[in-house]
mmCIF file of C-alpha atoms in Angstrom:
data_model
loop_
_atom_site.group_PDB
_atom_site.id
_atom_site.type_symbol
_atom_site.label_atom_id
_atom_site.label_comp_id
_atom_site.label_asym_id
_atom_site.label_seq_id
_atom_site.Cartn_x
_atom_site.Cartn_y
_atom_site.Cartn_z
ATOM 1 C CA MET A 217 130.813 116.113 126.002
ATOM 2 C CA VAL A 218 127.877 116.208 123.957
ATOM 3 C CA LYS A 219 124.216 116.843 125.668
ATOM 4 C CA ASP A 220 121.218 116.997 123.742
ATOM 5 C CA GLY A 221 122.934 117.847 120.327
ATOM 6 C CA VAL A 222 125.286 120.514 122.011
ATOM 7 C CA VAL A 223 129.016 120.135 122.732
ATOM 8 C CA GLU A 224 130.124 121.302 126.250
ATOM 9 C CA ASP A 225 132.689 123.279 127.443
ATOM 10 C CA THR A 226 134.056 120.823 130.078
ATOM 11 C CA VAL A 227 134.962 117.235 129.502
ATOM 12 C CA SER A 228 133.975 114.704 131.595
ATOM 13 C CA GLY A 229 136.630 114.126 134.264
ATOM 14 C CA SER A 230 138.320 117.220 133.560
ATOM 15 C CA SER A 231 139.250 119.507 136.507
ATOM 16 C CA ASP A 232 138.300 123.240 136.745
ATOM 17 C CA GLU A 233 141.995 124.102 135.759
ATOM 18 C CA GLU A 234 142.243 121.870 132.723
ATOM 19 C CA ASN A 235 138.991 123.651 131.617
ATOM 20 C CA GLU A 236 140.391 126.876 132.068
ATOM 21 C CA ILE A 237 143.627 126.481 130.027
ATOM 22 C CA LYS A 238 141.408 124.702 127.278
ATOM 23 C CA LYS A 239 139.377 128.035 127.298
ATOM 24 C CA GLY A 240 142.163 129.875 127.030
ATOM 25 C CA PHE A 241 143.889 128.011 124.368
ATOM 26 C CA LEU A 242 140.507 128.411 122.201
ATOM 27 C CA GLY A 243 140.458 132.207 123.013
ATOM 28 C CA MET A 244 144.067 132.777 122.379
ATOM 29 C CA GLY A 245 144.778 136.013 120.613
ATOM 30 C CA ALA A 246 141.188 136.996 120.852
ATOM 31 C CA GLU A 247 142.083 140.323 122.490
ATOM 32 C CA HIS A 248 144.309 141.044 119.851
ATOM 33 C CA ARG A 249 141.003 141.049 117.264
ATOM 34 C CA LYS A 250 139.563 144.338 116.374
ATOM 35 C CA PRO A 251 135.572 144.749 115.569
ATOM 36 C CA SER A 252 134.941 145.536 112.179
ATOM 37 C CA GLY A 253 132.558 148.378 112.692
ATOM 38 C CA MET A 254 131.122 147.567 109.978
ATOM 39 C CA THR A 255 127.240 147.399 108.969
ATOM 40 C CA TRP A 256 125.061 145.823 106.078
ATOM 41 C CA GLU A 257 124.666 148.852 104.678
ATOM 42 C CA LYS A 258 128.739 149.816 104.321
ATOM 43 C CA LEU A 259 129.250 146.381 103.358
ATOM 44 C CA ASN A 260 126.747 146.394 100.560
ATOM 45 C CA LYS A 261 127.925 150.118 99.334
ATOM 46 C CA ILE A 262 131.711 148.820 98.983
ATOM 47 C CA GLU A 263 130.008 145.838 97.374
ATOM 48 C CA LYS A 264 128.208 148.288 94.836
ATOM 49 C CA GLU A 265 131.454 150.113 94.123
ATOM 50 C CA ARG A 266 133.323 147.211 93.696
ATOM 51 C CA LEU A 267 131.262 146.116 90.882
ATOM 52 C CA ARG A 268 131.406 149.505 89.561
ATOM 53 C CA ILE A 269 135.021 149.317 89.544
ATOM 54 C CA LEU A 270 135.052 145.902 87.840
ATOM 55 C CA ASP A 271 132.967 147.168 84.854
ATOM 56 C CA LYS A 272 136.061 149.972 84.185
ATOM 57 C CA VAL A 273 138.500 147.818 83.134
ATOM 58 C CA GLU A 274 137.528 147.861 79.647
ATOM 59 C CA LEU A 275 136.969 151.325 79.478
ATOM 60 C CA PRO A 276 138.983 153.954 76.853
ATOM 61 C CA PHE A 277 142.510 155.216 78.143
ATOM 62 C CA GLN A 278 141.170 159.110 78.902
ATOM 63 C CA ARG A 279 137.987 157.242 81.197
ATOM 64 C CA VAL A 280 140.327 155.026 82.880
ATOM 65 C CA LEU A 281 142.904 157.659 83.509
ATOM 66 C CA MET A 282 140.318 159.816 85.426
ATOM 67 C CA SER A 283 139.077 157.270 87.832
ATOM 68 C CA TRP A 284 139.728 157.809 91.549
ATOM 69 C CA ASN A 285 138.100 154.694 93.419
ATOM 70 C CA GLY A 286 140.233 151.462 92.914
ATOM 71 C CA THR A 287 143.146 153.716 91.330
ATOM 72 C CA CYS A 288 146.529 154.068 92.595
ATOM 73 C CA LEU A 289 146.094 157.466 92.859
ATOM 74 C CA HIS A 290 143.584 156.939 95.610
ATOM 75 C CA ALA A 291 146.352 154.769 97.538
ATOM 76 C CA ILE A 292 149.476 156.471 97.265
ATOM 77 C CA THR A 293 147.971 159.878 97.659
ATOM 78 C CA PHE A 294 148.312 159.326 101.586
ATOM 79 C CA ASP A 295 151.655 157.592 101.630
ATOM 80 C CA VAL A 296 154.346 159.634 102.960
ATOM 81 C CA MET A 297 157.221 158.172 100.794
ATOM 82 C CA ILE A 298 155.522 159.813 97.907
ATOM 83 C CA TRP A 299 155.941 163.443 99.651
ATOM 84 C CA VAL A 300 159.413 162.979 100.893
ATOM 85 C CA PRO A 301 161.340 162.456 97.543
ATOM 86 C CA ILE A 302 159.862 165.442 96.139
ATOM 87 C CA LEU A 303 160.237 167.800 99.460
ATOM 88 C CA ILE A 304 163.936 166.348 99.609
ATOM 89 C CA TYR A 305 164.431 167.562 95.858
ATOM 90 C CA ILE A 306 162.757 170.986 96.025
ATOM 91 C CA ALA A 307 164.771 171.677 99.147
ATOM 92 C CA ILE A 308 168.044 170.994 97.714
ATOM 93 C CA ARG A 309 167.169 172.915 94.651
ATOM 94 C CA ALA A 310 165.901 176.003 96.646
ATOM 95 C CA PHE A 311 169.300 175.731 98.535
ATOM 96 C CA VAL A 312 170.918 175.587 95.203
ATOM 97 C CA HIS A 313 169.205 178.855 93.851
ATOM 98 C CA ALA A 314 169.771 181.030 97.345
ATOM 99 C CA SER A 315 173.233 179.735 97.498
ATOM 100 C CA PRO A 316 175.595 182.343 95.706
ATOM 101 C CA THR A 317 178.168 180.762 93.029
ATOM 102 C CA GLY A 318 180.858 178.593 94.323
ATOM 103 C CA THR A 319 179.223 178.041 97.752
ATOM 104 C CA ILE A 320 179.062 174.340 97.168
ATOM 105 C CA GLY A 321 182.623 173.181 96.556
ATOM 106 C CA GLU A 322 183.480 171.140 93.701
ATOM 107 C CA SER A 323 184.502 168.139 95.467
ATOM 108 C CA PHE A 324 181.514 167.403 97.269
ATOM 109 C CA ALA A 325 179.632 167.823 93.890
ATOM 110 C CA LYS A 326 181.803 165.454 92.384
ATOM 111 C CA GLN A 327 181.392 162.755 95.269
ATOM 112 C CA VAL A 328 177.657 163.345 95.246
ATOM 113 C CA GLU A 329 177.705 162.804 91.102
ATOM 114 C CA SER A 330 179.883 159.711 91.841
ATOM 115 C CA GLY A 331 177.220 157.739 93.703
ATOM 116 C CA ALA A 332 174.985 157.835 90.955
ATOM 117 C CA SER A 333 175.867 154.799 89.331
ATOM 118 C CA LYS A 334 175.167 152.859 92.667
ATOM 119 C CA ILE A 335 171.784 154.438 93.413
ATOM 120 C CA GLN A 336 170.927 153.167 89.744
ATOM 121 C CA ILE A 337 172.042 149.498 91.177
ATOM 122 C CA LEU A 338 169.985 149.981 94.179
ATOM 123 C CA GLY A 339 167.117 151.025 91.963
ATOM 124 C CA GLY A 340 167.323 147.881 89.574
ATOM 125 C CA PHE A 341 167.375 145.622 92.942
ATOM 126 C CA LEU A 342 164.427 147.041 94.185
ATOM 127 C CA SER A 343 162.181 147.019 90.916
ATOM 128 C CA PHE A 344 163.048 143.273 90.822
ATOM 129 C CA PHE A 345 161.898 142.659 94.582
ATOM 130 C CA LEU A 346 159.019 144.987 93.974
ATOM 131 C CA VAL A 347 158.000 142.947 91.082
ATOM 132 C CA LEU A 348 158.551 139.650 92.564
ATOM 133 C CA PHE A 349 156.262 140.776 95.611
ATOM 134 C CA VAL A 350 153.561 141.799 93.383
ATOM 135 C CA ASN A 351 153.734 138.741 91.202
ATOM 136 C CA GLN A 352 153.399 136.744 94.454
ATOM 137 C CA THR A 353 150.373 138.340 95.765
ATOM 138 C CA ASN A 354 148.459 138.799 92.499
ATOM 139 C CA SER A 355 149.034 134.835 92.199
ATOM 140 C CA ARG A 356 147.797 134.356 95.852
ATOM 141 C CA PHE A 357 144.906 136.510 95.281
ATOM 142 C CA PHE A 358 143.334 134.650 92.392
ATOM 143 C CA ASP A 359 144.004 131.610 93.792
ATOM 144 C CA MET A 360 141.795 132.655 96.459
ATOM 145 C CA TYR A 361 139.122 134.003 93.883
ATOM 146 C CA ALA A 362 139.055 130.556 92.188
ATOM 147 C CA LEU A 363 138.489 129.006 96.110
ATOM 148 C CA SER A 364 135.684 131.252 96.680
ATOM 149 C CA ARG A 365 134.165 130.127 93.273
ATOM 150 C CA ALA A 366 134.975 126.577 94.094
ATOM 151 C CA CYS A 367 132.918 127.003 97.338
ATOM 152 C CA SER A 368 129.942 128.218 95.606
ATOM 153 C CA GLY A 369 130.267 125.620 93.126
ATOM 154 C CA ARG A 370 130.158 122.682 95.506
ATOM 155 C CA VAL A 371 127.113 124.111 97.171
ATOM 156 C CA GLN A 372 125.750 124.200 94.081
ATOM 157 C CA ASP A 373 126.621 120.610 93.174
ATOM 158 C CA ILE A 374 124.571 119.529 96.309
ATOM 159 C CA ALA A 375 121.521 121.487 95.530
ATOM 160 C CA GLY A 376 121.465 119.766 92.265
ATOM 161 C CA LEU A 377 121.860 116.477 93.383
ATOM 162 C CA ALA A 378 119.665 116.552 96.469
ATOM 163 C CA ALA A 379 116.735 117.950 94.480
ATOM 164 C CA ALA A 380 117.313 115.080 91.817
ATOM 165 C CA LYS A 381 117.422 112.260 94.385
ATOM 166 C CA LEU A 382 115.947 113.258 97.657
ATOM 167 C CA PRO A 383 112.792 114.111 98.790
ATOM 168 C CA SER A 384 111.864 117.858 98.849
ATOM 169 C CA SER A 385 112.055 118.578 102.226
ATOM 170 C CA ILE A 386 115.160 116.698 102.901
ATOM 171 C CA ALA A 387 116.562 118.584 99.932
ATOM 172 C CA HIS A 388 115.615 121.621 101.394
ATOM 173 C CA ARG A 389 117.269 121.175 104.559
ATOM 174 C CA MET A 390 120.451 120.220 103.133
ATOM 175 C CA VAL A 391 120.816 123.165 101.022
ATOM 176 C CA ARG A 392 119.965 125.371 103.782
ATOM 177 C CA TYR A 393 122.961 124.178 105.622
ATOM 178 C CA MET A 394 125.298 123.972 103.168
ATOM 179 C CA ASN A 395 124.299 127.974 102.421
ATOM 180 C CA ALA A 396 124.484 128.731 106.019
ATOM 181 C CA ALA A 397 128.055 126.580 106.003
ATOM 182 C CA HIS A 398 129.195 128.729 102.838
ATOM 183 C CA LEU A 399 128.350 132.150 104.698
ATOM 184 C CA ALA A 400 130.018 130.811 108.126
ATOM 185 C CA GLY A 401 133.095 130.231 106.105
ATOM 186 C CA TYR A 402 133.685 133.693 105.503
ATOM 187 C CA VAL A 403 132.794 135.165 108.581
ATOM 188 C CA GLY A 404 135.338 132.828 110.266
ATOM 189 C CA LEU A 405 137.825 134.944 108.786
ATOM 190 C CA GLY A 406 137.770 137.448 111.340
ATOM 191 C CA GLY A 407 137.332 140.361 108.548
ATOM 192 C CA PRO A 408 134.669 143.033 107.825
ATOM 193 C CA TYR A 409 131.962 139.957 107.723
ATOM 194 C CA THR A 410 130.565 139.217 110.975
ATOM 195 C CA LYS A 411 127.530 137.229 112.226
ATOM 196 C CA GLU A 412 125.858 140.535 112.838
ATOM 197 C CA ASN A 413 126.242 142.315 109.814
ATOM 198 C CA PHE A 414 126.679 139.834 107.290
ATOM 199 C CA PHE A 415 125.360 136.125 108.390
ATOM 200 C CA ASP A 416 122.366 137.250 110.268
ATOM 201 C CA HIS A 417 121.391 139.485 107.405
ATOM 202 C CA PHE A 418 121.375 136.625 104.856
ATOM 203 C CA ASN A 419 119.778 134.209 107.548
ATOM 204 C CA GLU A 420 117.179 136.826 108.189
ATOM 205 C CA LEU A 421 116.498 137.329 104.327
ATOM 206 C CA HIS A 422 116.441 133.496 103.436
ATOM 207 C CA GLY A 423 115.743 131.374 106.393
ATOM 208 C CA LEU A 424 118.804 129.223 106.545
ATOM 209 C CA LEU A 425 118.932 128.632 110.139
ATOM 210 C CA GLN A 426 115.800 128.487 112.556
ATOM 211 C CA PRO A 427 116.412 129.952 116.240
ATOM 212 C CA ASP A 428 116.837 126.344 117.573
ATOM 213 C CA GLU A 429 119.462 125.516 115.179
ATOM 214 C CA LEU A 430 121.392 128.851 115.725
ATOM 215 C CA ALA A 431 120.650 128.647 119.399
ATOM 216 C CA LYS A 432 123.316 125.719 119.533
ATOM 217 C CA PHE A 433 126.196 127.948 118.501
ATOM 218 C CA ASP A 434 125.065 131.033 120.653
ATOM 219 C CA LYS A 435 125.621 128.812 124.120
ATOM 220 C CA HIS A 436 129.168 129.772 123.874
ATOM 221 C CA ASN A 437 130.854 133.134 123.393
ATOM 222 C CA VAL A 438 133.326 134.240 120.857
ATOM 223 C CA THR A 439 136.356 132.754 122.577
ATOM 224 C CA GLY A 440 134.320 129.220 123.290
ATOM 225 C CA LEU A 441 134.288 126.229 121.086
ATOM 226 C CA TYR A 442 131.834 127.550 118.499
ATOM 227 C CA ALA A 443 133.965 130.845 117.832
ATOM 228 C CA TRP A 444 132.430 132.252 114.578
ATOM 229 C CA ALA A 445 135.663 133.879 114.019
ATOM 230 C CA GLY A 446 138.324 132.245 115.841
ATOM 231 C CA ALA A 447 142.012 133.946 116.595
ATOM 232 C CA HIS A 448 143.497 131.842 114.108
ATOM 233 C CA ARG A 449 140.756 132.362 111.689
ATOM 234 C CA GLU A 450 139.273 128.900 112.561
ATOM 235 C CA ASN A 451 135.475 128.583 112.375
ATOM 236 C CA ASN A 452 133.942 125.659 114.013
ATOM 237 C CA VAL A 453 130.302 126.544 113.222
ATOM 238 C CA PHE A 454 131.296 126.333 109.449
ATOM 239 C CA LYS A 455 132.905 122.926 110.174
ATOM 240 C CA GLU A 456 129.542 121.795 112.252
ATOM 241 C CA LEU A 457 126.938 122.710 109.705
ATOM 242 C CA CYS A 458 128.946 120.947 106.657
ATOM 243 C CA THR A 459 128.745 117.901 109.161
ATOM 244 C CA TRP A 460 124.870 118.361 109.718
ATOM 245 C CA VAL A 461 124.986 118.073 106.019
ATOM 246 C CA GLN A 462 126.817 114.794 105.953
ATOM 247 C CA LYS A 463 124.397 113.311 108.611
ATOM 248 C CA GLU A 464 121.369 114.091 106.438
ATOM 249 C CA VAL A 465 123.223 112.115 103.531
ATOM 250 C CA ALA A 466 123.886 109.229 105.540
ATOM 251 C CA THR A 467 120.267 109.235 107.126
ATOM 252 C CA ALA A 468 119.179 109.078 103.637
ATOM 253 C CA GLN A 469 121.277 106.108 102.959
ATOM 254 C CA LYS A 470 120.398 104.269 105.843
ATOM 255 C CA GLU A 471 116.834 104.839 104.868
ATOM 256 C CA GLY A 472 117.204 103.439 101.537
ATOM 257 C CA ILE A 473 116.394 106.724 99.435
ATOM 258 C CA ILE A 474 119.993 106.655 97.917
ATOM 259 C CA ASP A 475 122.608 104.070 97.410
ATOM 260 C CA SER A 476 126.203 103.844 98.842
ATOM 261 C CA ILE A 477 127.805 105.671 95.538
ATOM 262 C CA GLU A 478 125.356 108.086 95.397
ATOM 263 C CA ALA A 479 125.834 109.082 99.217
ATOM 264 C CA THR A 480 129.630 108.881 98.481
ATOM 265 C CA ASP A 481 129.268 111.254 95.718
ATOM 266 C CA MET A 482 127.665 113.853 97.902
ATOM 267 C CA HIS A 483 130.152 113.327 100.868
ATOM 268 C CA THR A 484 132.954 114.055 98.289
ATOM 269 C CA ARG A 485 131.366 117.487 97.481
ATOM 270 C CA ILE A 486 130.576 118.246 100.816
ATOM 271 C CA LEU A 487 134.433 117.753 102.038
ATOM 272 C CA ASN A 488 135.457 119.401 98.914
ATOM 273 C CA LEU A 489 133.294 122.472 100.241
ATOM 274 C CA ARG A 490 135.454 121.994 103.423
ATOM 275 C CA ALA A 491 138.720 121.642 101.691
ATOM 276 C CA HIS A 492 138.201 124.834 99.526
ATOM 277 C CA MET A 493 137.148 127.023 102.539
ATOM 278 C CA ASP A 494 139.811 125.602 104.613
ATOM 279 C CA GLY A 495 142.095 126.581 101.793
ATOM 280 C CA ILE A 496 141.080 130.212 102.096
ATOM 281 C CA HIS A 497 141.566 130.088 105.795
ATOM 282 C CA ASP A 498 145.049 128.878 105.675
ATOM 283 C CA THR A 499 146.159 131.174 102.715
ATOM 284 C CA CYS A 500 144.675 134.198 104.811
ATOM 285 C CA PHE A 501 146.337 132.731 108.247
ATOM 286 C CA GLN A 502 149.900 132.921 106.624
ATOM 287 C CA PRO A 503 150.498 136.112 104.652
ATOM 288 C CA PRO A 504 153.852 136.665 102.772
ATOM 289 C CA HIS A 505 156.607 137.224 105.392
ATOM 290 C CA PHE A 506 156.696 140.372 107.341
ATOM 291 C CA PHE A 507 160.124 140.328 107.105
ATOM 292 C CA TYR A 508 159.836 140.515 103.054
ATOM 293 C CA ILE A 509 157.817 143.601 103.395
ATOM 294 C CA HIS A 510 159.636 145.367 105.987
ATOM 295 C CA PHE A 511 162.401 144.623 103.920
ATOM 296 C CA LEU A 512 160.949 146.412 100.967
ATOM 297 C CA CYS A 513 159.661 149.195 102.991
ATOM 298 C CA LEU A 514 163.204 149.832 104.350
ATOM 299 C CA LEU A 515 164.938 149.677 100.739
ATOM 300 C CA SER A 516 162.160 152.016 99.488
ATOM 301 C CA ALA A 517 162.574 154.462 102.283
ATOM 302 C CA LEU A 518 166.450 154.732 101.565
ATOM 303 C CA TYR A 519 166.089 154.678 97.898
ATOM 304 C CA LEU A 520 163.823 157.181 96.949
ATOM 305 C CA PRO A 521 165.489 160.050 99.152
ATOM 306 C CA LEU A 522 168.692 159.119 97.577
ATOM 307 C CA PHE A 523 167.397 158.965 93.899
ATOM 308 C CA ALA A 524 165.743 162.761 94.863
ATOM 309 C CA ILE A 525 169.442 163.820 95.845
ATOM 310 C CA ASP A 526 170.902 162.223 92.374
ATOM 311 C CA MET A 527 168.519 163.868 90.439
ATOM 312 C CA SER A 528 168.792 167.140 91.669
ATOM 313 C CA ALA A 529 173.108 166.449 91.483
ATOM 314 C CA THR A 530 172.521 165.881 87.854
ATOM 315 C CA LEU A 531 171.093 169.470 87.429
ATOM 316 C CA GLY A 532 174.565 170.937 89.142
ATOM 317 C CA TRP A 533 175.388 173.006 91.794
ATOM 318 C CA ASP A 534 175.678 176.174 89.866
ATOM 319 C CA SER A 535 172.205 178.276 89.984
ATOM 320 C CA ALA A 536 173.438 180.781 87.405
ATOM 321 C CA ASN A 537 173.748 177.372 84.875
ATOM 322 C CA SER A 538 170.063 176.234 86.243
ATOM 323 C CA ASN A 539 167.091 175.677 83.826
ATOM 324 C CA ILE A 540 163.646 176.084 85.231
ATOM 325 C CA LEU A 541 162.038 173.730 82.221
ATOM 326 C CA THR A 542 165.078 171.224 83.257
ATOM 327 C CA GLU A 543 164.335 171.144 86.955
ATOM 328 C CA LEU A 544 160.410 170.667 86.206
ATOM 329 C CA VAL A 545 161.010 167.603 84.311
ATOM 330 C CA ALA A 546 163.645 166.151 86.656
ATOM 331 C CA ALA A 547 160.950 166.762 89.436
ATOM 332 C CA ILE A 548 158.343 164.962 87.306
ATOM 333 C CA ILE A 549 161.110 161.887 86.941
ATOM 334 C CA VAL A 550 161.233 161.860 91.104
ATOM 335 C CA LEU A 551 157.306 162.142 91.166
ATOM 336 C CA LEU A 552 156.897 159.091 88.750
ATOM 337 C CA GLN A 553 159.820 157.170 90.590
ATOM 338 C CA SER A 554 158.111 157.333 93.446
ATOM 339 C CA ILE A 555 154.774 156.263 92.176
ATOM 340 C CA PHE A 556 156.355 153.334 90.893
ATOM 341 C CA VAL A 557 157.868 152.114 93.575
ATOM 342 C CA VAL A 558 155.204 153.209 96.447
ATOM 343 C CA GLY A 559 152.382 151.874 93.865
ATOM 344 C CA LEU A 560 154.014 148.356 93.370
ATOM 345 C CA ARG A 561 154.338 148.169 97.111
ATOM 346 C CA LEU A 562 150.849 149.391 97.938
ATOM 347 C CA LEU A 563 149.256 146.951 95.053
ATOM 348 C CA GLY A 564 151.284 143.901 96.367
ATOM 349 C CA GLN A 565 149.910 144.805 100.027
ATOM 350 C CA ARG A 566 146.397 145.516 98.942
ATOM 351 C CA MET A 567 146.139 141.869 97.648
ATOM 352 C CA ILE A 568 147.403 140.304 100.342
ATOM 353 C CA ASP A 569 143.945 139.930 102.004
ATOM 354 C CA PRO A 570 140.863 139.570 99.352
ATOM 355 C CA TYR A 571 138.265 139.450 101.926
ATOM 356 C CA GLY A 572 139.000 143.166 103.458
ATOM 357 C CA ASP A 573 136.844 146.176 102.731
ATOM 358 C CA ASP A 574 138.896 147.485 99.903
ATOM 359 C CA TYR A 575 137.286 148.307 96.647
ATOM 360 C CA GLU A 576 139.916 146.041 94.881
ATOM 361 C CA ASP A 577 139.094 142.779 97.099
ATOM 362 C CA ILE A 578 136.535 139.802 96.298
ATOM 363 C CA ALA A 579 132.872 140.700 95.567
ATOM 364 C CA VAL A 580 132.106 138.071 98.635
ATOM 365 C CA ILE A 581 128.312 139.696 99.036
ATOM 366 C CA THR A 582 127.910 138.852 95.157
ATOM 367 C CA ILE A 583 129.007 135.606 95.234
ATOM 368 C CA VAL A 584 127.242 134.484 98.328
ATOM 369 C CA SER A 585 123.986 135.984 97.271
ATOM 370 C CA GLY A 586 124.313 134.572 93.850
ATOM 371 C CA CYS A 587 125.139 131.171 95.090
ATOM 372 C CA VAL A 588 121.826 131.244 97.347
ATOM 373 C CA GLU A 589 119.673 132.301 94.620
ATOM 374 C CA ILE A 590 121.016 129.584 92.043
ATOM 375 C CA THR A 591 120.400 126.927 94.707
ATOM 376 C CA ARG A 592 116.636 128.188 95.187
ATOM 377 C CA ILE A 593 116.074 128.071 91.213
ATOM 378 C CA ILE A 594 117.615 124.701 91.246
ATOM 379 C CA LEU A 595 115.341 123.411 94.230
ATOM 380 C CA ASP A 596 112.403 125.171 92.469
ATOM 381 C CA THR A 597 112.952 123.470 89.315
ATOM 382 C CA HIS A 598 109.686 122.019 87.860
ATOM 383 C CA ASP A 599 109.531 118.175 87.348
ATOM 384 C CA GLN A 600 109.334 117.352 83.542
ATOM 385 C CA ASP A 601 106.754 115.895 81.777
ATOM 386 C CA SER A 602 106.914 112.134 80.578
ATOM 387 C CA VAL A 603 108.783 111.595 77.195
ATOM 388 C CA ASP A 604 107.424 112.375 73.808
ATOM 389 C CA LYS A 605 109.242 109.712 71.842
ATOM 390 C CA LYS A 606 107.963 111.080 68.750
ATOM 391 C CA LEU A 607 108.599 114.528 69.422
ATOM 392 C CA GLU A 608 112.222 113.849 70.422
ATOM 393 C CA ALA A 609 112.953 111.667 66.878
ATOM 394 C CA ASN A 610 111.514 114.662 65.192
ATOM 395 C CA LEU A 611 113.616 117.227 66.932
ATOM 396 C CA HIS A 612 116.481 114.638 66.269
ATOM 397 C CA HIS A 613 116.298 114.375 63.057
ATOM 398 C CA LEU A 614 115.478 118.180 62.551
ATOM 399 C CA HIS A 615 118.979 118.495 63.830
ATOM 400 C CA ASN A 616 120.472 116.322 61.812
ATOM 401 C CA GLU A 617 119.212 117.894 58.885
ATOM 402 C CA HIS A 618 120.714 121.146 59.861
ATOM 403 C CA THR A 619 123.918 119.783 60.764
ATOM 404 C CA VAL A 620 124.102 118.556 56.724
ATOM 405 C CA GLU A 621 123.271 121.702 55.857
ATOM 406 C CA GLU A 622 126.044 123.626 57.774
ATOM 407 C CA LYS A 623 128.506 121.354 56.192
ATOM 408 C CA PHE A 624 127.932 122.349 52.666
#
């Protein structure tokens, strides 16, 4: 029920048991959500490093190779499947060197060598599945980046339309709500961007929502009707703020400030913001199937040790015929294959959630702060002087003269 503009937890005529069921449904999964543990300072530090990494993509070869943050080296160093194949290879070669000639039977050596072709086939299939996985997550990543930019664009659209067609006070209020909704949408993802370390910072800096407006959302706790970051990535604060803007448009239309066509245009852009942000939430809610990721991990865990055994077998089982240089090259090949398999898997997994705290994720703070600043500029745009017909005619004539000169 709605009372004084605030939605109550209970519904008129509902029993206490029904209300408890509704609260339980809305808070379902809340106990599995972990606090982000992020402060604004940490978020901002990560954001600055993200922007530095974005500038590195055009660096020359040697400078790219010497980088650490945002590279595969930083990710794979702590993955166990990089080191297991190397240790298996070293252990086998050490056993061969420590064993007297003839210790390992020829029949065993031939059986191991006969399995080499089958291991190569398995490697080909694994490479195909890994590339398919990375291609899927890469498309997903840039789709969500496009949606983030589209959200910013719709906020700026409303700022431009409101500044041109509405009184300054109404326009400013609408843009405040739009920017607040934009911020609340990212808070609703339930990641590192929270009300405390993200929304409150921008709200204090730009005064997007006043205390009495914020109080309407603080009435309920995190598992209530107005969850800032719900268990299933819903965000009712974002939806509510979008509705506030729509009501401002409807009021302006009733008062005759704008006509129905202008109101429809504004409503469309507000609803487009909702649709774009919902697209982000929906995509984040459904990541690639865990079955597929487990399948890749299982294949990797089986393939890489077998590849290390195969590489060791190609060098032979007689220490008298071994060559240190050849064994070193084979060890490098085992390491490169591990980097290829583990690197592709980690690359795909890093791109699954573009709104996390990895250096490779989308620069949300830059997008949001840029949007707030642009809307401020739009609202502060000075009115132009009356049209000087003579000046415009002279400038048009000058433009035509330059156009003719350029043709010849």
